[in-house]
Each structure stands twice: as C-alpha cells, then as structure tokens.
Amino acid sequence: MDRSWRVIVSPYVWGASLTGKSYLYGRHAHVDIPFSETLKNLDFSFMGNVEVTNGAFGVYVDGQYTKTSQHENVYNNRLGLSVTSSLIAAGAYYRVYEHRLGGTNAIDRPRVFAIEPTAGLRWTRLKAGLNLGPYEVSRKVEWVDPFVGLRLYVDLDERWNIAAEGDVGGFSVGSDLSLNGQIYLGYRTELLGVPANLRVGYRALYQDYKTNNSPERFAWDVTQHGPVVGVSLRF
C-alpha cells in the first residue's frame, strides 16, 4: 500500500446545542441553548481540522471558536448568559488493525476496515458572563486535558464511508472528566480537481470542570452536542 504522506484539511460546521449548568460568583445558571436557537444566538464561529498522515500513522489539530448568548426573565429581571468557547485538540494515532474488504475506493486506495488508537491534549478556554438587572459578572478560565480514545473507519463501497471516534479525558488533570464522541457518513468525490470527502454526522462533547477558589468559584458541567456538516480535502 502507498505510504506517502498526505495533508487533509477539513473545514466544518458544528451546529451544537449547549445543555447543562454553570456556577459563577455564587450564582447557578442553567445552560440551555437548543440547536434551533444556535444560529440566532451565534455571534461568530470558526471550526476546522488539519491532519497529516501516511495511512498508518498520523497527527492532527482540531479547533473550534464559538460565541453564543441567551436571555430569560427571572423575577422580573432580565438574566443574560453569554458563553465564548475556544477549543484546540492536538493528537496522534496509529493504525493497529486493518482488514481489506476488496476493491478500491474513489481515491484508488484499498477499501478497508481500520482501528486506530489515539491520544493527545485538548485545550479549552471559556468566558462566561452573567447579567441580572443592573448586576454583571464574568469569568474567564482555561485548562488542558489529556485524552485517550479510539478511531474507527470503514469503506462501505467505492464512495460511501463511515468514520467514528470517541475519547475520554480530564482525569482531574484539567477538568474532572471530559467525554467526546463523533460519527460521520462520508461520500468521496472531487472538488475543483481535489479529492474530497463530503461528511455529515453528529458530535457530542461533555466537560465537567470547576475551580475551588472562593468567592470566585467557577463550574462548567455542560454537554455540547449537535449535527456536523463538513468536507475533507486531500492534498
């Protein structure tokens, strides 16, 4: 099999809902921004993944920046919650198992089922702000989580494929716990002469982080989850 190095660039859009709870300056807030409200509340977002691989070994960097906000009335006062989230994950993987399924896919590589353990670090920066009537407080925190996980890939036929990934992290190094899972259905084609894999799927990321310093205690127990649409360009 060809083991030449390739670069895969994958811009995507993650229509994530936020569900959970946060704690800031003695105030508990329920975080509930459904997918139907995400675009309306979205101020700015950028997401993408870059991977360098030779088919057996690879490294990757995945990043997202998202700013959302929501408002509700509490005891005749308007409560506002804004959340700015920045995440960068960097890791490596190695293909420990590969079973050839016969034939080739649309980029002339053998159709396979593959298993790839992965490990890396995920950096998170959160800025949360609360506004209740005339009072306003905000807090910015950041942490780094180690994570370990598994990637699965299968060519269904020449063009259709499925990719899935799951990892667990935190281990009280940064957050107490983080869980990340995603699955995609892909379709191989060409865009402007560049091999491309159109992808649609679903992703969920759970993070449980807290600081113990008082009175500026901060807690973030939130799941981001929702559909993903993107394309992977192979160079």
XYZ file of C-alpha atoms in Angstrom:
235
model
C 0.000 0.000 0.000
C 1.135 3.559 -0.755
C 2.518 5.130 2.454
C 3.263 8.581 1.068
C 2.423 11.492 3.351
C -0.760 13.467 2.758
C -2.357 16.565 4.256
C -6.119 16.514 4.871
C -7.832 19.859 5.504
C -11.374 19.654 6.898
C -13.439 22.797 7.484
C -16.801 22.045 9.086
C -19.822 23.492 10.836
C -20.935 22.055 14.167
C -24.490 23.103 14.990
C -24.009 22.487 18.685
C -26.627 22.884 21.367
C -25.384 23.574 24.898
C -27.056 21.749 27.771
C -26.049 21.658 31.419
C -25.292 24.065 34.237
C -22.693 26.591 35.290
C -21.756 28.359 38.511
C -20.252 31.830 38.685
C -19.819 34.254 41.581
C -22.340 32.475 43.775
C -24.965 32.202 41.058
C -26.162 28.998 39.439
C -27.286 29.187 35.833
C -28.987 26.569 33.713
C -27.358 26.406 30.291
C -29.875 25.536 27.588
C -29.210 26.799 24.069
C -31.019 24.416 21.686
C -29.901 23.843 18.123
C -32.896 25.807 16.823
C -31.580 28.859 18.693
C -27.894 28.360 17.958
C -27.758 30.289 14.691
C -29.893 33.107 16.090
C -27.647 33.444 19.143
C -24.385 32.894 17.301
C -22.050 35.885 17.160
C -19.102 34.212 15.450
C -17.793 30.720 14.842
C -14.840 29.030 13.171
C -14.122 25.301 13.045
C -11.616 23.128 11.250
C -9.263 20.154 11.343
C -5.852 19.573 9.764
C -4.367 16.068 9.611
C -1.011 14.827 8.314
C -0.887 11.083 7.672
C 0.825 8.329 5.742
C -2.113 5.968 6.188
C -0.616 4.092 9.125
C 0.409 6.971 11.413
C -0.964 10.469 11.659
C -1.093 13.676 13.665
C -3.922 16.190 13.770
C -5.040 19.544 15.132
C -8.731 20.306 15.578
C -10.033 23.720 16.614
C -13.304 25.498 17.292
C -14.232 29.014 18.355
C -17.861 29.755 19.186
C -19.664 32.608 20.901
C -23.316 32.250 21.897
C -25.732 34.007 24.236
C -29.212 33.614 25.712
C -31.616 35.671 27.825
C -34.564 34.926 30.083
C -36.691 36.740 32.646
C -36.086 35.901 36.314
C -38.217 37.613 38.976
C -38.987 40.496 36.618
C -35.305 40.940 35.849
C -33.643 40.035 32.580
C -30.991 37.351 33.027
C -28.384 37.114 30.308
C -25.818 34.380 29.877
C -23.065 34.622 27.272
C -20.522 31.899 26.601
C -17.385 32.136 24.482
C -15.766 28.769 23.903
C -12.361 28.081 22.358
C -11.105 24.510 21.974
C -7.964 23.148 20.359
C -7.191 19.423 20.363
C -3.880 18.041 19.138
C -3.109 14.355 18.974
C -1.646 11.394 17.168
C -2.945 7.994 16.107
C -1.606 4.695 14.847
C -3.469 2.113 12.755
C -3.183 -1.102 14.771
C -5.660 -3.139 12.728
C -6.631 -3.089 9.076
C -8.849 -5.549 7.227
C -9.098 -5.256 3.461
C -12.646 -5.507 2.150
C -11.817 -5.991 -1.509
C -11.673 -3.490 -4.329
C -10.631 0.149 -4.121
C -12.333 3.372 -3.145
C -12.664 6.551 -5.187
C -9.077 7.636 -4.436
C -7.661 4.299 -5.629
C -6.822 3.020 -2.170
C -7.922 -0.412 -0.926
C -11.300 -0.498 0.802
C -10.640 -1.238 4.469
C -11.999 -1.508 7.967
C -9.474 0.110 10.325
C -8.962 0.619 14.069
C -6.733 3.444 15.318
C -5.992 4.234 18.984
C -5.403 7.940 19.559
C -4.075 10.166 22.345
C -3.471 13.856 22.773
C -4.251 17.080 24.599
C -7.355 19.289 24.470
C -7.048 22.954 25.462
C -10.225 24.765 26.471
C -10.818 28.425 27.192
C -14.221 29.565 28.429
C -15.511 33.014 29.106
C -18.900 33.077 30.779
C -20.801 36.204 31.670
C -23.965 36.718 33.713
C -26.127 39.826 33.592
C -29.036 40.158 36.015
C -30.709 43.538 36.096
C -28.023 46.131 36.921
C -25.502 43.483 38.008
C -22.946 41.953 35.699
C -20.174 39.454 36.390
C -17.868 37.487 34.134
C -15.102 34.945 34.443
C -12.530 33.503 32.081
C -10.859 30.147 32.704
C -8.720 27.786 30.698
C -7.387 24.282 31.163
C -5.676 21.426 29.337
C -6.968 17.848 29.372
C -5.069 14.753 28.299
C -7.264 12.295 26.417
C -7.127 8.758 25.042
C -9.512 7.235 22.577
C -10.231 5.131 19.529
C -10.947 5.884 15.870
C -12.845 3.531 13.540
C -13.113 3.734 9.764
C -14.839 1.581 7.139
C -15.306 1.899 3.373
C -18.882 0.845 2.610
C -18.262 0.888 -1.129
C -16.239 2.903 -3.632
C -17.572 6.245 -2.418
C -19.527 5.835 0.821
C -17.705 5.510 4.153
C -18.246 5.779 7.890
C -15.820 7.263 10.426
C -16.304 7.289 14.204
C -14.208 8.489 17.119
C -14.536 8.502 20.883
C -12.249 9.618 23.670
C -12.194 10.141 27.407
C -10.041 12.700 29.184
C -9.590 15.098 32.048
C -8.628 12.625 34.759
C -8.599 15.597 37.208
C -5.538 16.998 35.439
C -7.546 19.840 33.910
C -11.230 19.024 34.131
C -12.616 16.265 36.304
C -13.924 14.486 33.214
C -14.349 15.026 29.501
C -16.114 12.745 27.025
C -16.025 13.247 23.274
C -17.813 11.221 20.609
C -18.488 11.730 16.918
C -19.659 9.714 13.919
C -19.811 10.668 10.237
C -21.168 9.347 6.970
C -18.875 10.352 4.112
C -19.135 10.461 0.332
C -15.978 10.632 -1.788
C -15.930 12.911 -4.824
C -13.795 15.717 -6.293
C -13.989 19.470 -5.750
C -12.041 21.585 -8.254
C -9.903 18.563 -9.053
C -9.055 17.895 -5.384
C -10.109 14.556 -3.814
C -12.826 15.353 -1.290
C -14.923 13.519 1.267
C -18.264 15.206 1.977
C -19.290 14.451 5.551
C -22.422 14.674 7.659
C -22.703 13.385 11.200
C -23.177 14.082 14.883
C -20.822 15.084 17.676
C -21.109 15.421 21.455
C -18.556 16.830 23.908
C -19.131 16.713 27.669
C -16.899 18.653 30.069
C -17.029 18.803 33.872
C -14.654 21.486 35.118
C -14.570 23.502 38.316
C -12.294 25.670 40.388
C -12.372 25.596 44.170
C -11.203 29.112 44.892
C -13.791 31.255 46.664
C -15.513 33.699 46.215
C -14.584 33.391 42.510
C -15.560 29.745 42.194
C -16.359 28.679 38.642
C -18.054 25.465 37.489
C -18.855 24.223 33.993
C -20.854 20.995 33.686
C -22.057 21.181 30.095
C -22.574 18.995 27.034
C -22.172 20.459 23.568
C -23.951 18.289 21.022
C -25.400 18.552 17.546
C -25.098 17.798 13.833
C -21.902 18.365 11.861
C -21.548 19.131 8.149
C -18.148 19.426 6.502
C -15.739 18.422 3.786
C -12.275 16.849 3.908
C -9.876 17.908 1.142
C -6.935 15.598 0.498
C -3.656 17.100 -0.746
